[in-house]
């Protein structure tokens, strides 16, 4: 069964460093998302991406964040200068609205630890 | 913005018994989708069940069923014949079909199934 994959599973970085989180969505999906979950808290929407551009972003997704689909398969989230409060689990998701089910399939997540 | 409320932080249930998780939401939309996601200790997000607002019939997936009350804006999840593998955090989520299809999550309910 097709699945969303994410790398790395765990990233440790120092405050102020740049990180890139990578995702490979399901191949025929058209909509891509990043969500964040701070430990013990709810899952929060960061950004949605469709047709090679951002379709919506939350107030969390400030100028330090960017997304890119550099080729036909990868979908990346970049944090330019990490802060301690960026420590969280980051989930990538994809969906194919053409099926009418609007189900989003989540990757296993990347745990980001900023020290 | 849509608000999703899960008022039960934790629930405990004996194996083989039934547990019901509550979820309410706030929206002025008439067309939307509701989801329950399961997050086991691995922190993977797994779709449990989906409900379309325009369908009056409650969705069912094996031991999982929902009670969707549109007028009351309520969407509860019933887990029947609970199994140890059902131990997880359960998140209720709302989605309004649009260009972005983003999910808005509740705070989650931790379910512990006792042997």
PDB file of C-alpha atoms in Angstrom:
ATOM      1  CA  UNK A   1       0.000   0.000   0.000  1.00  0.00           C
ATOM      2  CA  UNK A   2       1.368   3.453  -0.879  1.00  0.00           C
ATOM      3  CA  UNK A   3       2.550   5.491   2.063  1.00  0.00           C
ATOM      4  CA  UNK A   4       4.023   8.861   2.920  1.00  0.00           C
ATOM      5  CA  UNK A   5       7.635   8.696   4.023  1.00  0.00           C
ATOM      6  CA  UNK A   6       9.677  11.232   5.980  1.00  0.00           C
ATOM      7  CA  UNK A   7      13.362  11.641   6.671  1.00  0.00           C
ATOM      8  CA  UNK A   8      15.080  11.882   9.023  1.00  0.00           C
ATOM      9  CA  UNK A   9      13.064  10.271  11.802  1.00  0.00           C
ATOM     10  CA  UNK A  10      14.903  12.349  14.391  1.00  0.00           C
ATOM     11  CA  UNK A  11      16.936  15.528  13.885  1.00  0.00           C
ATOM     12  CA  UNK A  12      18.922  17.259  16.583  1.00  0.00           C
ATOM     13  CA  UNK A  13      20.171  20.739  15.812  1.00  0.00           C
ATOM     14  CA  UNK A  14      21.550  23.750  17.594  1.00  0.00           C
ATOM     15  CA  UNK A  15      19.583  26.949  17.963  1.00  0.00           C
ATOM     16  CA  UNK A  16      20.123  29.237  14.989  1.00  0.00           C
ATOM     17  CA  UNK A  17      20.932  26.446  12.556  1.00  0.00           C
ATOM     18  CA  UNK A  18      18.988  25.698   9.407  1.00  0.00           C
ATOM     19  CA  UNK A  19      17.171  22.392   9.062  1.00  0.00           C
ATOM     20  CA  UNK A  20      15.438  20.747   6.134  1.00  0.00           C
ATOM     21  CA  UNK A  21      12.818  18.113   6.756  1.00  0.00           C
ATOM     22  CA  UNK A  22      12.032  15.872   3.839  1.00  0.00           C
ATOM     23  CA  UNK A  23       8.882  14.101   2.775  1.00  0.00           C
ATOM     24  CA  UNK A  24       7.905  11.877  -0.112  1.00  0.00           C
ATOM     25  CA  UNK A  25       4.117  12.068  -0.548  1.00  0.00           C
ATOM     26  CA  UNK A  26       2.021   9.384  -2.181  1.00  0.00           C
ATOM     27  CA  UNK A  27       2.795   9.571  -5.876  1.00  0.00           C
ATOM     28  CA  UNK A  28      -0.601  10.453  -7.366  1.00  0.00           C
ATOM     29  CA  UNK A  29      -1.568  12.921  -4.651  1.00  0.00           C
ATOM     30  CA  UNK A  30      -1.954  16.593  -5.454  1.00  0.00           C
ATOM     31  CA  UNK A  31      -2.208  18.297  -2.062  1.00  0.00           C
ATOM     32  CA  UNK A  32       0.617  18.396   0.469  1.00  0.00           C
ATOM     33  CA  UNK A  33       0.699  19.579   4.040  1.00  0.00           C
ATOM     34  CA  UNK A  34       2.966  20.131   6.993  1.00  0.00           C
ATOM     35  CA  UNK A  35       1.663  19.885  10.545  1.00  0.00           C
ATOM     36  CA  UNK A  36       3.444  20.326  13.860  1.00  0.00           C
ATOM     37  CA  UNK A  37       2.868  18.700  17.232  1.00  0.00           C
ATOM     38  CA  UNK A  38       4.659  20.006  20.274  1.00  0.00           C
ATOM     39  CA  UNK A  39       5.030  17.199  22.799  1.00  0.00           C
ATOM     40  CA  UNK A  40       1.805  16.634  24.710  1.00  0.00           C
ATOM     41  CA  UNK A  41      -0.154  19.113  22.632  1.00  0.00           C
ATOM     42  CA  UNK A  42      -2.497  18.948  19.689  1.00  0.00           C
ATOM     43  CA  UNK A  43      -1.527  18.707  16.066  1.00  0.00           C
ATOM     44  CA  UNK A  44      -1.358  22.136  14.422  1.00  0.00           C
ATOM     45  CA  UNK A  45      -1.594  23.029  10.754  1.00  0.00           C
ATOM     46  CA  UNK A  46       1.424  24.820   9.310  1.00  0.00           C
ATOM     47  CA  UNK A  47       1.009  25.020   5.549  1.00  0.00           C
ATOM     48  CA  UNK A  48      -0.729  23.514   2.546  1.00  0.00           C
ATOM     49  CA  UNK A  49       0.757  23.276  -0.936  1.00  0.00           C
ATOM     50  CA  UNK A  50      -0.961  22.721  -4.243  1.00  0.00           C
ATOM     51  CA  UNK A  51       0.027  23.239  -7.863  1.00  0.00           C
ATOM     52  CA  UNK A  52       3.560  24.219  -6.854  1.00  0.00           C
ATOM     53  CA  UNK A  53       2.565  27.012  -4.539  1.00  0.00           C
ATOM     54  CA  UNK A  54       1.416  27.623  -1.005  1.00  0.00           C
ATOM     55  CA  UNK A  55      -2.379  27.623  -0.830  1.00  0.00           C
ATOM     56  CA  UNK A  56      -2.691  28.454   2.852  1.00  0.00           C
ATOM     57  CA  UNK A  57      -0.421  28.984   5.826  1.00  0.00           C
ATOM     58  CA  UNK A  58      -1.025  29.445   9.524  1.00  0.00           C
ATOM     59  CA  UNK A  59       0.271  32.216  11.752  1.00  0.00           C
ATOM     60  CA  UNK A  60       2.949  29.790  12.947  1.00  0.00           C
ATOM     61  CA  UNK A  61       4.401  29.642   9.429  1.00  0.00           C
ATOM     62  CA  UNK A  62       6.394  32.860   9.547  1.00  0.00           C
ATOM     63  CA  UNK A  63       9.344  34.030   7.440  1.00  0.00           C
ATOM     64  CA  UNK A  64      11.608  31.459   9.074  1.00  0.00           C
ATOM     65  CA  UNK A  65       9.696  28.668   7.358  1.00  0.00           C
ATOM     66  CA  UNK A  66       9.592  27.753   3.708  1.00  0.00           C
ATOM     67  CA  UNK A  67       8.386  24.798   1.651  1.00  0.00           C
ATOM     68  CA  UNK A  68       9.490  23.490  -1.672  1.00  0.00           C
ATOM     69  CA  UNK A  69       8.775  20.700  -4.086  1.00  0.00           C
ATOM     70  CA  UNK A  70      12.178  20.557  -5.772  1.00  0.00           C
ATOM     71  CA  UNK A  71      11.333  17.618  -8.013  1.00  0.00           C
ATOM     72  CA  UNK A  72       8.370  15.412  -8.811  1.00  0.00           C
ATOM     73  CA  UNK A  73       8.563  13.424  -5.596  1.00  0.00           C
ATOM     74  CA  UNK A  74      10.039  15.311  -2.645  1.00  0.00           C
ATOM     75  CA  UNK A  75       8.317  17.921  -0.508  1.00  0.00           C
ATOM     76  CA  UNK A  76      10.522  19.787   1.953  1.00  0.00           C
ATOM     77  CA  UNK A  77      10.076  22.045   4.955  1.00  0.00           C
ATOM     78  CA  UNK A  78      12.955  24.376   5.749  1.00  0.00           C
ATOM     79  CA  UNK A  79      13.424  26.254   8.982  1.00  0.00           C
ATOM     80  CA  UNK A  80      16.077  28.918   8.408  1.00  0.00           C
ATOM     81  CA  UNK A  81      17.156  29.730  11.945  1.00  0.00           C
ATOM     82  CA  UNK A  82      15.785  27.297  14.475  1.00  0.00           C
ATOM     83  CA  UNK A  83      14.566  28.353  17.906  1.00  0.00           C
ATOM     84  CA  UNK A  84      14.094  26.269  21.028  1.00  0.00           C
ATOM     85  CA  UNK A  85      10.321  26.485  20.578  1.00  0.00           C
ATOM     86  CA  UNK A  86      10.591  24.821  17.171  1.00  0.00           C
ATOM     87  CA  UNK A  87      11.233  21.534  18.963  1.00  0.00           C
ATOM     88  CA  UNK A  88       8.304  19.348  17.969  1.00  0.00           C
ATOM     89  CA  UNK A  89       7.165  16.453  15.852  1.00  0.00           C
ATOM     90  CA  UNK A  90       6.659  17.524  12.247  1.00  0.00           C
ATOM     91  CA  UNK A  91       4.213  15.555  10.129  1.00  0.00           C
ATOM     92  CA  UNK A  92       3.922  15.622   6.388  1.00  0.00           C
ATOM     93  CA  UNK A  93       0.602  14.607   4.825  1.00  0.00           C
ATOM     94  CA  UNK A  94      -0.790  14.274   1.345  1.00  0.00           C
ATOM     95  CA  UNK A  95      -4.225  13.861  -0.155  1.00  0.00           C
ATOM     96  CA  UNK A  96      -5.945  13.365  -3.469  1.00  0.00           C
ATOM     97  CA  UNK A  97      -9.109  15.421  -3.438  1.00  0.00           C
ATOM     98  CA  UNK A  98     -10.059  13.932  -6.786  1.00  0.00           C
ATOM     99  CA  UNK A  99     -11.314  10.819  -5.011  1.00  0.00           C
ATOM    100  CA  UNK A 100     -13.789  12.911  -3.055  1.00  0.00           C
ATOM    101  CA  UNK A 101     -12.778  11.356   0.235  1.00  0.00           C
ATOM    102  CA  UNK A 102     -10.498  14.214   1.337  1.00  0.00           C
ATOM    103  CA  UNK A 103      -8.529  11.771   3.444  1.00  0.00           C
ATOM    104  CA  UNK A 104      -5.077  12.919   4.390  1.00  0.00           C
ATOM    105  CA  UNK A 105      -2.391  10.306   4.736  1.00  0.00           C
ATOM    106  CA  UNK A 106       0.280  11.120   7.275  1.00  0.00           C
ATOM    107  CA  UNK A 107       3.926  10.223   7.295  1.00  0.00           C
ATOM    108  CA  UNK A 108       5.567   8.802  10.421  1.00  0.00           C
ATOM    109  CA  UNK A 109       6.866  12.224  11.441  1.00  0.00           C
ATOM    110  CA  UNK A 110      10.247  13.808  12.080  1.00  0.00           C
ATOM    111  CA  UNK A 111      11.101  14.608  15.655  1.00  0.00           C
ATOM    112  CA  UNK A 112      13.037  17.876  15.708  1.00  0.00           C
ATOM    113  CA  UNK A 113      15.012  18.694  18.817  1.00  0.00           C
ATOM    114  CA  UNK A 114      16.569  22.154  19.048  1.00  0.00           C
ATOM    115  CA  UNK A 115      19.230  22.559  21.735  1.00  0.00           C
TER     116      UNK A 115
ATOM    117  CA  UNK B   1     -11.319  29.507  12.186  1.00  0.00           C
ATOM    118  CA  UNK B   2     -12.994  26.277  13.156  1.00  0.00           C
ATOM    119  CA  UNK B   3     -12.734  25.159  16.782  1.00  0.00           C
ATOM    120  CA  UNK B   4     -12.692  21.489  17.700  1.00  0.00           C
ATOM    121  CA  UNK B   5     -13.197  20.583  21.355  1.00  0.00           C
ATOM    122  CA  UNK B   6     -12.454  17.270  23.012  1.00  0.00           C
ATOM    123  CA  UNK B   7     -13.506  17.601  26.624  1.00  0.00           C
ATOM    124  CA  UNK B   8     -12.099  14.303  27.906  1.00  0.00           C
ATOM    125  CA  UNK B   9      -8.312  14.409  28.331  1.00  0.00           C
ATOM    126  CA  UNK B  10      -8.151  10.749  29.403  1.00  0.00           C
ATOM    127  CA  UNK B  11     -10.366   7.675  29.287  1.00  0.00           C
ATOM    128  CA  UNK B  12      -9.796   4.191  30.645  1.00  0.00           C
ATOM    129  CA  UNK B  13     -11.671   1.073  29.564  1.00  0.00           C
ATOM    130  CA  UNK B  14     -11.523  -2.612  30.352  1.00  0.00           C
ATOM    131  CA  UNK B  15     -10.585  -4.926  27.521  1.00  0.00           C
ATOM    132  CA  UNK B  16     -13.682  -6.077  25.549  1.00  0.00           C
ATOM    133  CA  UNK B  17     -15.758  -3.186  26.908  1.00  0.00           C
ATOM    134  CA  UNK B  18     -17.022  -0.122  25.028  1.00  0.00           C
ATOM    135  CA  UNK B  19     -15.767   3.434  25.329  1.00  0.00           C
ATOM    136  CA  UNK B  20     -17.165   6.614  23.798  1.00  0.00           C
ATOM    137  CA  UNK B  21     -15.084   9.694  23.080  1.00  0.00           C
ATOM    138  CA  UNK B  22     -16.761  13.053  22.675  1.00  0.00           C
ATOM    139  CA  UNK B  23     -16.006  15.794  20.176  1.00  0.00           C
ATOM    140  CA  UNK B  24     -17.791  19.037  19.436  1.00  0.00           C
ATOM    141  CA  UNK B  25     -16.959  21.618  16.814  1.00  0.00           C
ATOM    142  CA  UNK B  26     -17.924  25.105  15.859  1.00  0.00           C
ATOM    143  CA  UNK B  27     -18.587  26.097  12.276  1.00  0.00           C
ATOM    144  CA  UNK B  28     -20.983  28.093  10.147  1.00  0.00           C
ATOM    145  CA  UNK B  29     -20.358  25.847   7.150  1.00  0.00           C
ATOM    146  CA  UNK B  30     -22.930  23.322   5.957  1.00  0.00           C
ATOM    147  CA  UNK B  31     -20.537  21.147   3.950  1.00  0.00           C
ATOM    148  CA  UNK B  32     -17.575  19.700   5.790  1.00  0.00           C
ATOM    149  CA  UNK B  33     -15.848  16.491   6.788  1.00  0.00           C
ATOM    150  CA  UNK B  34     -15.032  15.074  10.195  1.00  0.00           C
ATOM    151  CA  UNK B  35     -12.341  12.567  11.054  1.00  0.00           C
ATOM    152  CA  UNK B  36     -11.015  10.585  13.962  1.00  0.00           C
ATOM    153  CA  UNK B  37      -7.286   9.886  13.960  1.00  0.00           C
ATOM    154  CA  UNK B  38      -5.468   7.474  16.240  1.00  0.00           C
ATOM    155  CA  UNK B  39      -1.947   8.212  17.469  1.00  0.00           C
ATOM    156  CA  UNK B  40      -0.323   5.239  19.234  1.00  0.00           C
ATOM    157  CA  UNK B  41       2.905   5.599  21.239  1.00  0.00           C
ATOM    158  CA  UNK B  42       4.854   5.442  17.964  1.00  0.00           C
ATOM    159  CA  UNK B  43       3.237   8.849  17.238  1.00  0.00           C
ATOM    160  CA  UNK B  44       2.155   7.804  13.750  1.00  0.00           C
ATOM    161  CA  UNK B  45      -1.170   9.423  12.785  1.00  0.00           C
ATOM    162  CA  UNK B  46      -3.631   6.773  11.591  1.00  0.00           C
ATOM    163  CA  UNK B  47      -7.049   7.543  10.131  1.00  0.00           C
ATOM    164  CA  UNK B  48      -9.748   5.645  12.001  1.00  0.00           C
ATOM    165  CA  UNK B  49     -12.993   6.867  10.488  1.00  0.00           C
ATOM    166  CA  UNK B  50     -14.444   9.611   8.306  1.00  0.00           C
ATOM    167  CA  UNK B  51     -17.879  11.279   8.176  1.00  0.00           C
ATOM    168  CA  UNK B  52     -19.285  13.569   5.493  1.00  0.00           C
ATOM    169  CA  UNK B  53     -21.586  16.242   6.910  1.00  0.00           C
ATOM    170  CA  UNK B  54     -24.113  15.815   4.112  1.00  0.00           C
ATOM    171  CA  UNK B  55     -24.619  12.148   4.993  1.00  0.00           C
ATOM    172  CA  UNK B  56     -27.107  11.436   7.755  1.00  0.00           C
ATOM    173  CA  UNK B  57     -25.980   7.853   8.183  1.00  0.00           C
ATOM    174  CA  UNK B  58     -23.328   7.390  10.834  1.00  0.00           C
ATOM    175  CA  UNK B  59     -20.036   5.970   9.588  1.00  0.00           C
ATOM    176  CA  UNK B  60     -18.830   2.574  10.812  1.00  0.00           C
ATOM    177  CA  UNK B  61     -15.472   0.847  10.422  1.00  0.00           C
ATOM    178  CA  UNK B  62     -15.403  -2.568  12.096  1.00  0.00           C
ATOM    179  CA  UNK B  63     -15.355  -1.907  15.869  1.00  0.00           C
ATOM    180  CA  UNK B  64     -15.331   1.863  15.413  1.00  0.00           C
ATOM    181  CA  UNK B  65     -18.489   3.875  14.876  1.00  0.00           C
ATOM    182  CA  UNK B  66     -19.523   7.483  15.172  1.00  0.00           C
ATOM    183  CA  UNK B  67     -22.587   9.309  16.401  1.00  0.00           C
ATOM    184  CA  UNK B  68     -22.839  12.392  14.215  1.00  0.00           C
ATOM    185  CA  UNK B  69     -25.335  14.999  15.400  1.00  0.00           C
ATOM    186  CA  UNK B  70     -25.122  17.843  12.900  1.00  0.00           C
ATOM    187  CA  UNK B  71     -27.514  20.215  14.635  1.00  0.00           C
ATOM    188  CA  UNK B  72     -25.674  19.793  17.918  1.00  0.00           C
ATOM    189  CA  UNK B  73     -22.289  19.926  16.135  1.00  0.00           C
ATOM    190  CA  UNK B  74     -21.273  16.756  17.892  1.00  0.00           C
ATOM    191  CA  UNK B  75     -19.176  13.887  16.560  1.00  0.00           C
ATOM    192  CA  UNK B  76     -18.487  11.136  19.094  1.00  0.00           C
ATOM    193  CA  UNK B  77     -16.451   7.986  18.511  1.00  0.00           C
ATOM    194  CA  UNK B  78     -17.460   4.636  19.963  1.00  0.00           C
ATOM    195  CA  UNK B  79     -14.898   1.883  20.271  1.00  0.00           C
ATOM    196  CA  UNK B  80     -16.590  -1.475  20.813  1.00  0.00           C
ATOM    197  CA  UNK B  81     -14.924  -4.632  22.100  1.00  0.00           C
ATOM    198  CA  UNK B  82     -11.846  -2.641  23.100  1.00  0.00           C
ATOM    199  CA  UNK B  83      -8.498  -4.274  22.486  1.00  0.00           C
ATOM    200  CA  UNK B  84      -5.103  -3.590  24.046  1.00  0.00           C
ATOM    201  CA  UNK B  85      -3.928  -2.298  20.673  1.00  0.00           C
ATOM    202  CA  UNK B  86      -6.533   0.464  20.853  1.00  0.00           C
ATOM    203  CA  UNK B  87      -4.462   2.176  23.541  1.00  0.00           C
ATOM    204  CA  UNK B  88      -3.545   5.507  21.951  1.00  0.00           C
ATOM    205  CA  UNK B  89      -4.304   9.199  21.744  1.00  0.00           C
ATOM    206  CA  UNK B  90      -7.392   9.894  19.636  1.00  0.00           C
ATOM    207  CA  UNK B  91      -7.823  13.176  17.796  1.00  0.00           C
ATOM    208  CA  UNK B  92     -11.013  14.536  16.321  1.00  0.00           C
ATOM    209  CA  UNK B  93     -10.462  16.690  13.226  1.00  0.00           C
ATOM    210  CA  UNK B  94     -12.551  19.025  11.065  1.00  0.00           C
ATOM    211  CA  UNK B  95     -12.027  19.826   7.407  1.00  0.00           C
ATOM    212  CA  UNK B  96     -13.827  22.272   5.161  1.00  0.00           C
ATOM    213  CA  UNK B  97     -13.519  21.394   1.483  1.00  0.00           C
ATOM    214  CA  UNK B  98     -11.799  24.247  -0.245  1.00  0.00           C
ATOM    215  CA  UNK B  99      -8.558  24.904  -2.035  1.00  0.00           C
ATOM    216  CA  UNK B 100      -6.569  24.032   1.065  1.00  0.00           C
ATOM    217  CA  UNK B 101      -8.455  21.155   2.764  1.00  0.00           C
ATOM    218  CA  UNK B 102      -6.510  21.703   5.969  1.00  0.00           C
ATOM    219  CA  UNK B 103      -7.377  19.747   9.103  1.00  0.00           C
ATOM    220  CA  UNK B 104      -8.199  21.439  12.407  1.00  0.00           C
ATOM    221  CA  UNK B 105      -7.576  19.109  15.334  1.00  0.00           C
ATOM    222  CA  UNK B 106      -8.929  18.868  18.837  1.00  0.00           C
ATOM    223  CA  UNK B 107      -6.639  18.537  21.849  1.00  0.00           C
ATOM    224  CA  UNK B 108      -6.952  14.751  21.894  1.00  0.00           C
ATOM    225  CA  UNK B 109      -8.161  12.090  24.294  1.00  0.00           C
ATOM    226  CA  UNK B 110      -5.776   9.494  25.689  1.00  0.00           C
ATOM    227  CA  UNK B 111      -7.440   6.075  25.773  1.00  0.00           C
ATOM    228  CA  UNK B 112      -5.966   3.328  27.908  1.00  0.00           C
ATOM    229  CA  UNK B 113      -7.299  -0.205  27.517  1.00  0.00           C
ATOM    230  CA  UNK B 114      -6.770  -2.305  30.646  1.00  0.00           C
ATOM    231  CA  UNK B 115      -6.198  -6.054  30.456  1.00  0.00           C
TER     232      UNK B 115
END
